[in-house]
Short mmCIF file of C-alpha atoms in Angstrom, two decimals:
data_model
loop_
_atom_site.label_atom_id
_atom_site.label_comp_id
_atom_site.label_asym_id
_atom_site.label_seq_id
_atom_site.Cartn_x
_atom_site.Cartn_y
_atom_site.Cartn_z
CA UNK A 289 -47.22 -37.47 10.87
CA UNK A 290 -46.80 -38.86 7.37
CA UNK A 291 -49.06 -38.40 4.38
CA UNK A 292 -50.01 -42.07 4.78
CA UNK A 293 -51.39 -41.23 8.24
CA UNK A 294 -53.20 -38.23 6.81
CA UNK A 295 -54.72 -40.48 4.16
CA UNK A 296 -56.29 -42.61 6.88
CA UNK A 297 -57.65 -39.51 8.58
CA UNK A 298 -59.06 -38.16 5.32
CA UNK A 299 -60.83 -41.39 4.45
CA UNK A 300 -62.61 -41.14 7.78
CA UNK A 301 -63.60 -37.51 7.14
CA UNK A 302 -64.89 -37.84 3.59
CA UNK A 303 -66.51 -40.57 1.62
CA UNK A 304 -64.24 -43.45 0.79
CA UNK A 305 -62.11 -42.70 -2.27
CA UNK A 306 -62.69 -38.95 -1.92
CA UNK A 307 -58.94 -38.51 -1.77
CA UNK A 308 -56.27 -40.34 -3.65
CA UNK A 309 -52.65 -39.66 -2.90
CA UNK A 310 -50.39 -40.37 -5.78
CA UNK A 311 -47.27 -39.70 -3.73
CA UNK A 312 -47.57 -40.39 -0.03
CA UNK A 313 -44.00 -40.91 1.12
CA UNK A 314 -43.01 -37.36 2.09
CA UNK A 315 -43.36 -36.26 5.72
CA UNK A 316 -46.45 -34.26 6.53
CA UNK A 317 -45.51 -30.59 7.03
CA UNK A 318 -46.29 -28.83 10.31
CA UNK A 319 -49.16 -26.38 10.12
CA UNK A 320 -48.03 -23.06 8.68
CA UNK A 321 -44.82 -24.51 7.23
CA UNK A 322 -44.79 -25.25 3.53
CA UNK A 323 -42.29 -28.04 2.97
CA UNK A 324 -43.61 -29.53 -0.26
CA UNK A 325 -45.29 -27.91 -3.22
CA UNK A 326 -48.67 -29.49 -3.66
CA UNK A 327 -51.65 -29.19 -5.95
CA UNK A 328 -55.20 -29.97 -4.91
CA UNK A 329 -56.92 -31.39 -7.99
CA UNK A 330 -60.72 -31.40 -7.64
CA UNK A 331 -62.51 -33.40 -10.31
CA UNK A 332 -65.14 -36.10 -10.17
CA UNK A 333 -64.30 -39.57 -11.39
CA UNK A 334 -64.35 -39.51 -15.14
CA UNK A 335 -62.29 -41.15 -17.85
CA UNK A 336 -60.17 -38.01 -18.23
CA UNK A 337 -59.49 -37.75 -14.50
CA UNK A 338 -57.00 -40.61 -14.54
CA UNK A 339 -55.26 -39.05 -17.54
CA UNK A 340 -54.87 -35.75 -15.67
CA UNK A 341 -53.65 -37.52 -12.53
CA UNK A 342 -51.10 -39.54 -14.48
CA UNK A 343 -49.88 -36.45 -16.35
CA UNK A 344 -49.57 -34.38 -13.18
CA UNK A 345 -47.82 -37.09 -11.20
CA UNK A 346 -45.41 -38.07 -13.98
CA UNK A 347 -44.65 -34.70 -15.58
CA UNK A 348 -44.46 -32.39 -12.56
CA UNK A 349 -42.41 -32.52 -9.36
CA UNK A 350 -45.44 -31.66 -7.21
CA UNK A 351 -47.41 -33.74 -4.76
CA UNK A 352 -50.90 -34.20 -6.16
CA UNK A 353 -53.92 -34.53 -3.89
CA UNK A 354 -57.23 -35.47 -5.49
CA UNK A 355 -60.74 -34.82 -4.23
CA UNK A 356 -63.80 -35.98 -6.16
CA UNK A 357 -66.12 -33.17 -5.07
CA UNK A 358 -66.18 -29.73 -3.50
CA UNK A 359 -67.13 -30.88 -0.01
CA UNK A 360 -64.19 -33.30 0.12
CA UNK A 361 -61.88 -30.47 -0.99
CA UNK A 362 -63.21 -28.20 1.76
CA UNK A 363 -62.59 -30.92 4.38
CA UNK A 364 -59.13 -31.62 2.99
CA UNK A 365 -58.01 -27.99 3.16
CA UNK A 366 -58.70 -27.97 6.89
CA UNK A 367 -55.57 -30.15 7.18
CA UNK A 368 -53.35 -29.17 4.25
CA UNK A 369 -52.71 -25.88 2.44
CA UNK A 370 -51.83 -26.62 -1.20
CA UNK A 371 -49.95 -24.12 -3.34
CA UNK A 372 -52.44 -24.41 -6.22
CA UNK A 373 -56.09 -25.33 -6.64
CA UNK A 374 -56.80 -27.12 -9.92
CA UNK A 375 -60.60 -27.09 -10.10
CA UNK A 376 -62.92 -28.68 -12.61
CA UNK A 377 -65.76 -26.33 -13.47
CA UNK A 378 -68.40 -29.08 -13.36
CA UNK A 379 -68.35 -30.87 -10.00
CA UNK A 380 -71.14 -33.05 -8.59
CA UNK A 381 -71.99 -30.79 -5.63
CA UNK A 382 -71.01 -27.27 -6.81
CA UNK A 383 -69.16 -25.70 -9.69
CA UNK A 384 -65.47 -24.84 -9.58
CA UNK A 385 -66.10 -21.12 -9.14
CA UNK A 386 -68.42 -21.73 -6.19
CA UNK A 387 -65.73 -23.94 -4.66
CA UNK A 388 -63.10 -21.26 -5.31
CA UNK A 389 -65.27 -18.70 -3.52
CA UNK A 390 -65.72 -20.98 -0.50
CA UNK A 391 -61.99 -21.75 -0.31
CA UNK A 392 -60.86 -18.15 -0.70
CA UNK A 393 -63.09 -16.89 2.09
CA UNK A 394 -60.70 -18.60 4.50
CA UNK A 395 -57.80 -16.32 5.47
CA UNK A 396 -55.15 -19.06 5.19
CA UNK A 397 -56.28 -19.92 1.64
CA UNK A 398 -57.02 -16.48 0.18
CA UNK A 399 -53.64 -16.21 -1.58
CA UNK A 400 -53.69 -19.70 -3.09
CA UNK A 401 -54.08 -19.35 -6.87
CA UNK A 402 -56.66 -21.40 -8.75
CA UNK A 403 -56.82 -22.81 -12.24
CA UNK A 404 -60.30 -23.65 -13.55
CA UNK A 405 -60.47 -26.39 -16.18
CA UNK A 406 -63.31 -27.51 -18.41
CA UNK A 407 -64.09 -28.57 -21.95
CA UNK A 408 -65.91 -25.29 -22.59
CA UNK A 409 -65.80 -22.25 -20.34
CA UNK A 410 -67.94 -19.86 -22.37
CA UNK A 411 -70.77 -19.72 -19.81
CA UNK A 412 -68.32 -19.09 -16.96
CA UNK A 413 -66.16 -16.52 -18.74
CA UNK A 414 -67.50 -13.48 -16.88
CA UNK A 415 -67.18 -15.14 -13.46
CA UNK A 416 -63.63 -16.21 -14.25
CA UNK A 417 -62.61 -12.73 -15.43
CA UNK A 418 -64.33 -11.02 -12.50
CA UNK A 419 -62.27 -13.07 -10.03
CA UNK A 420 -59.06 -12.84 -12.06
CA UNK A 421 -58.76 -16.61 -12.26
CA UNK A 422 -56.56 -18.68 -14.51
CA UNK A 423 -58.53 -20.86 -16.93
CA UNK A 424 -57.70 -23.65 -19.34
CA UNK A 425 -60.06 -25.09 -21.91
CA UNK A 426 -59.20 -28.75 -22.28
CA UNK A 427 -61.05 -29.49 -25.49
CA UNK A 428 -58.90 -29.75 -27.51
CA UNK A 429 -56.32 -30.52 -24.84
CA UNK A 430 -52.84 -29.06 -25.20
CA UNK A 431 -50.57 -30.94 -22.80
CA UNK A 432 -47.66 -28.51 -23.04
CA UNK A 433 -49.85 -25.44 -22.54
CA UNK A 434 -51.52 -27.06 -19.54
CA UNK A 435 -48.19 -27.93 -17.88
CA UNK A 436 -46.59 -24.57 -18.68
CA UNK A 437 -49.61 -22.75 -17.24
CA UNK A 438 -49.23 -24.67 -13.98
CA UNK A 439 -45.49 -23.93 -13.92
CA UNK A 440 -45.99 -20.22 -14.54
CA UNK A 441 -48.67 -19.94 -11.84
CA UNK A 442 -46.48 -21.66 -9.26
CA UNK A 443 -43.39 -19.69 -10.33
CA UNK A 444 -45.05 -16.29 -9.91
CA UNK A 445 -43.93 -14.62 -6.68
CA UNK A 446 -47.34 -14.28 -5.10
CA UNK A 447 -49.37 -16.69 -7.22
CA UNK A 448 -50.89 -13.66 -8.91
CA UNK A 449 -54.30 -14.47 -10.32
CA UNK A 450 -55.39 -13.93 -13.88
CA UNK A 451 -54.41 -15.05 -17.34
#
């Protein structure tokens, strides 16, 4: 099965445009076998979303999967296990920490690290620290810090949480 086939399946599962594959030419890995390093980016459609998607697809070697809401991300992870969750704090149906909690309840996803992004994370600071999550404040946005944070998370042996 190719990622193009998976794209067709995903569009049937979620609302149209819930998932956008920026790179869909690699073969789809068998369940339980991690062939490609992938990031699940969960952020609603916003002007900055396209900037993030372009940056991630052009400046990293990873396959980027994009879901526009928490429910779409939950459906998606029934088929694919990414190596990193990149979660916007403010989503239309739940916040990024609520989504993190729902993803990490599942045994196969409990070790996947997560990076929470938002313009201001002051109100979520305690929840982020309590869970040992990585967090990036994107206002003002520091491109190099953002990319190096992703690299360091994915380079750590067990995706150890916390920053």
